[in-house]
Coordinates of C-alpha atoms in Angstrom, one line a residue:
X1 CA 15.4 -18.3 5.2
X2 CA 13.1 -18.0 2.5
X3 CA 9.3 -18.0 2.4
X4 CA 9.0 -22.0 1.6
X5 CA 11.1 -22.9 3.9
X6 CA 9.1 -21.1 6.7
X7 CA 6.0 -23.0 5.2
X8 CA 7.7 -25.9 6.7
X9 CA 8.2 -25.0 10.2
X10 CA 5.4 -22.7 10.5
X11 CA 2.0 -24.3 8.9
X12 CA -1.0 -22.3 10.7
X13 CA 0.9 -18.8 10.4
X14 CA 0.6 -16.3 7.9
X15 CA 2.7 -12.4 7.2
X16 CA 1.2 -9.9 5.9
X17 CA 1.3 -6.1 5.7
X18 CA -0.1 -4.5 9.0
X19 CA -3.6 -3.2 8.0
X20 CA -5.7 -0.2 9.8
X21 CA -7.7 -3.4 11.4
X22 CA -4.7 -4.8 13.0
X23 CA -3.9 -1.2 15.2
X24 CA -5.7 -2.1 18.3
X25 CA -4.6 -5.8 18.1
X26 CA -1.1 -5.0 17.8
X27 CA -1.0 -2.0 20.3
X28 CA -2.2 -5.1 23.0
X29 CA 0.4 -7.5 22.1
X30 CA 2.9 -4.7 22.3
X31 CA 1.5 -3.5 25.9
X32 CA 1.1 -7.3 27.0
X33 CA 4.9 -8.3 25.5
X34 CA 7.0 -5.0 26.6
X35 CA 4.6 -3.0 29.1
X36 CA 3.6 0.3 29.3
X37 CA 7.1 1.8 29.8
X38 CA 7.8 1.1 25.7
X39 CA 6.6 4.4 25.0
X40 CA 9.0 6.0 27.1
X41 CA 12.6 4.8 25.2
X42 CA 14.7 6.4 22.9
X43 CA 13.6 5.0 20.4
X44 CA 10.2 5.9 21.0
X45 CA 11.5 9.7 19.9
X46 CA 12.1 8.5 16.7
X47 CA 8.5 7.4 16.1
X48 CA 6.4 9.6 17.7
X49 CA 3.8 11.2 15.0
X50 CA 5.2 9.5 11.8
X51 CA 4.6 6.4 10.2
X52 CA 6.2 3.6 9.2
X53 CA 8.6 3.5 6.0
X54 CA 6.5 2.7 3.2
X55 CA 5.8 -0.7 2.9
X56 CA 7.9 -2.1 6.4
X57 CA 5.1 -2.5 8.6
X58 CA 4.2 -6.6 9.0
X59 CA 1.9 -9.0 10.7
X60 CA 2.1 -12.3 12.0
X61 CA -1.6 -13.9 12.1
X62 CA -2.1 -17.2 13.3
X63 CA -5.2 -19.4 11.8
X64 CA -7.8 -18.0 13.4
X65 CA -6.7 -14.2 11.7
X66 CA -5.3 -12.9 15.2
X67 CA -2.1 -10.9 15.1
X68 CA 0.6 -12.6 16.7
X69 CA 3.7 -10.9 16.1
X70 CA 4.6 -7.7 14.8
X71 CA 7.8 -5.6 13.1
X72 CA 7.7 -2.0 11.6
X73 CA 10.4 0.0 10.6
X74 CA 10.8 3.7 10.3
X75 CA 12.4 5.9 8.2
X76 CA 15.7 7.9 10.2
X77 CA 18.8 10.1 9.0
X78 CA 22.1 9.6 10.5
X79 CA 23.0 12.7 11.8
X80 CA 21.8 16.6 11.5
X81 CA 21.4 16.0 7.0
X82 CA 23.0 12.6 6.8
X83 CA 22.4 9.9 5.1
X84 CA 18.8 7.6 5.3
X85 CA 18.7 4.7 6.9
X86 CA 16.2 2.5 8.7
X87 CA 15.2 2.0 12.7
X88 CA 13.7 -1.4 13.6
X89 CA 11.1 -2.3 16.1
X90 CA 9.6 -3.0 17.7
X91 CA 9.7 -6.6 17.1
X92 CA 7.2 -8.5 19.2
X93 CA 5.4 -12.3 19.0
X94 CA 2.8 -12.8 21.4
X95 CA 3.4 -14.5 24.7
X96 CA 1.6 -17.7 24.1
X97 CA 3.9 -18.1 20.8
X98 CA 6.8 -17.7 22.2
X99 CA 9.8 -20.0 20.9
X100 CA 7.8 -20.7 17.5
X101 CA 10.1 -18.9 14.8
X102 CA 7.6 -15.9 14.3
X103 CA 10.3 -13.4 15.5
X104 CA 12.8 -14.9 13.6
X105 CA 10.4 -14.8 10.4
X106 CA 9.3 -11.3 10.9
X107 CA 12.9 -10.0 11.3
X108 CA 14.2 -12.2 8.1
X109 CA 11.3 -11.1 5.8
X110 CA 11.5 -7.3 7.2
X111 CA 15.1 -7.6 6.1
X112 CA 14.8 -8.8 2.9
X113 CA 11.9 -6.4 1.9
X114 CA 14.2 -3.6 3.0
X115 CA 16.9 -4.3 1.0
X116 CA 14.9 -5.0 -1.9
X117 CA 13.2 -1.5 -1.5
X118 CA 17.0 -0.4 -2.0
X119 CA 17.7 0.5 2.0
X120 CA 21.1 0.6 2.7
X121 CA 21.5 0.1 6.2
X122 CA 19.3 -1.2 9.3
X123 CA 19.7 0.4 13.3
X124 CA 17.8 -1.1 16.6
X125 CA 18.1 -1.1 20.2
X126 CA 18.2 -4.3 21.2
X127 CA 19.8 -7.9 22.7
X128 CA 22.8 -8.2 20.7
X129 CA 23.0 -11.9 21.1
X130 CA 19.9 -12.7 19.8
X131 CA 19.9 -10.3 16.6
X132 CA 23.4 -11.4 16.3
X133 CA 22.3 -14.1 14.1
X134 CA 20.7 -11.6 11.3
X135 CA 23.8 -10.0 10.7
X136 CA 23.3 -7.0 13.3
X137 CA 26.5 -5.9 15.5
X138 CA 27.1 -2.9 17.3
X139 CA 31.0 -2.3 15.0
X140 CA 29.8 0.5 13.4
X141 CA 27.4 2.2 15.4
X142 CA 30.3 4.1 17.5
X143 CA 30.1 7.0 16.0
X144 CA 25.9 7.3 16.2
X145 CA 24.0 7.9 19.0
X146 CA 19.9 7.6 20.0
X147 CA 18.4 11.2 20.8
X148 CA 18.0 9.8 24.7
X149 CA 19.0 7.3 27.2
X150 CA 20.6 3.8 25.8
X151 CA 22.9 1.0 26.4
X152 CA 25.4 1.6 23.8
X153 CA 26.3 -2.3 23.6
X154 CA 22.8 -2.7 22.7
X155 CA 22.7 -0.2 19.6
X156 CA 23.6 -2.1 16.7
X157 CA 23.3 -2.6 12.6
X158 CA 23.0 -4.4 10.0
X159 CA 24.3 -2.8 6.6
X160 CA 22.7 -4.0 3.5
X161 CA 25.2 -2.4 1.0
X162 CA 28.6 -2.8 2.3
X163 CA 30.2 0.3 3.5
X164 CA 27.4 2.1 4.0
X165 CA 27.8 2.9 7.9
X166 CA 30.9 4.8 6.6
X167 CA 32.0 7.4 8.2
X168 CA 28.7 8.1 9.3
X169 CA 28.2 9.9 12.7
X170 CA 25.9 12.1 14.7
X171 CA 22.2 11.6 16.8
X172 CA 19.8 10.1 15.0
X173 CA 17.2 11.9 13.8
X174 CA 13.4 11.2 12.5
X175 CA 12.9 11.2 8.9
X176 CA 9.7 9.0 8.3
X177 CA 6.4 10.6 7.1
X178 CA 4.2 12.2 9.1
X179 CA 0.9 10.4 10.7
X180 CA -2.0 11.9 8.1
X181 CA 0.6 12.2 4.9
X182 CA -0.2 10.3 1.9
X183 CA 1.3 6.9 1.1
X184 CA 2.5 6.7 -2.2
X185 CA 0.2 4.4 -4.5
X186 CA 2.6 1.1 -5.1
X187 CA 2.2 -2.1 -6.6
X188 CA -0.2 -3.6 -3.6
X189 CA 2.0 -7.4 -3.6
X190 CA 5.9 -7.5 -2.1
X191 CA 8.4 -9.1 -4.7
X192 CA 6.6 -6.9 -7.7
X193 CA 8.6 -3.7 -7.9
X194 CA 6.6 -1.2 -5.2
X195 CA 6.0 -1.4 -1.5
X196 CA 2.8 -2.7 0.0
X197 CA -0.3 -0.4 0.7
X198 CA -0.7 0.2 4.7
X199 CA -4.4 -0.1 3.9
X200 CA -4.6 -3.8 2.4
X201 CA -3.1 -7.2 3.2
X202 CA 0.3 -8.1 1.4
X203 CA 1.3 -11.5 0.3
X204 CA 5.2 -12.8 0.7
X205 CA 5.4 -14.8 -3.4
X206 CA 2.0 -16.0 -2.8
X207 CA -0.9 -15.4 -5.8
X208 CA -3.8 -15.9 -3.2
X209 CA -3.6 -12.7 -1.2
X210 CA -1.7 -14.3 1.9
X211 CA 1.3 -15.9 2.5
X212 CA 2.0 -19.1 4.7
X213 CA 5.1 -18.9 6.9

């Protein structure tokens, strides 16, 4: 799915990088979507005091500017010195926009920004039916593991080079910068080259700033 085909089914909704501004909006519609128990997964390990990988932290805003859905990924190594790779989520669309296409934009932009940033492979925790239809499988997860509590049939990726789950093995382990470093200065609009500032709104191929699903 590309970005003018979402024009089509999605009119009134826009993507953008996640800004400082959005925080508080985002941490509700996580809280409202998942409960207070999300910060208490495994995954959860894996994010605590680091931010985002640079660039992989999106928005969904509907017309009025409010933040209706939201992916980050972060920044993980497969095993004690492995390779890099990425950990998705988590992915949420506000309850009221339920059954719109946001998630399914979100995840399908967050992809292909990762892959043109030259990520290799994509993990998550998550309903293997429904991220079935991004390419995500738990084949070659076997041999990894989450640093706590899972369900193994849930843990599952998507490799954006081919072959580059293999042979890979061990707990995963958090690799992503740490909440007060620096992010790197980048080009500030995706498609150009360098990932997006975590400070300033980031079109998808539009010249006007933002982006219309």
């Amino acid at each position: 799915m590309n970005v003018e085909e979402i024009v089509q089914i999605l009119p009134d909704i826009v993507i953008v990088a996640e800004t400082r501004a959005d925080i508080a909006a985002r941490e509700v519609l996580l809280d409202r979507a998942m409960g207070p128990k999300r910060r208490k997964k495994s995954s959860e390990k894996l994010r605590r005091g680091r931010r985002p990988s640079e660039g992989l932290a999106l928005v969904a805003r509907d017309a009025k500017g409010s933040v209706v859905g939201t992916v980050r990924l972060w920044d993980v190594r497969l095993g004690e010195g492995g390779p890099a790779a990425l950990l998705l989520g988590p992915l949420a669309v506000d309850t009221a926009a339920k059954g719109t296409g946001i998630g399914s934009a979100l995840m399908r932009l967050a992809i292909a920004e990762a892959a043109r940033l030259g990520h290799r492979v994509i993990l998550l925790v998550g309903d293997a039916p429904y991220y079935a239809r991004f390419g995500f499988s738990a084949a070659k997860t076997g041999q990894l593991a989450m640093p706590g509590p899972y369900e193994r049939d849930r843990f599952l990726a998507l490799e954006l080079v081919s072959g580059a789950l293999d042979g890979a093995k061990g707990v995963l382990k958090a690799a992503g910068r740490k909440l007060g470093a620096p992010s790197r200065r980048a080009d500030s609009t995706f498609g150009k080259g360098g990932a997006g500032s975590e400070n300033a709104g980031v079109a998808f191929a539009r010249p006007t700033g933002r982006a219309a699903l």
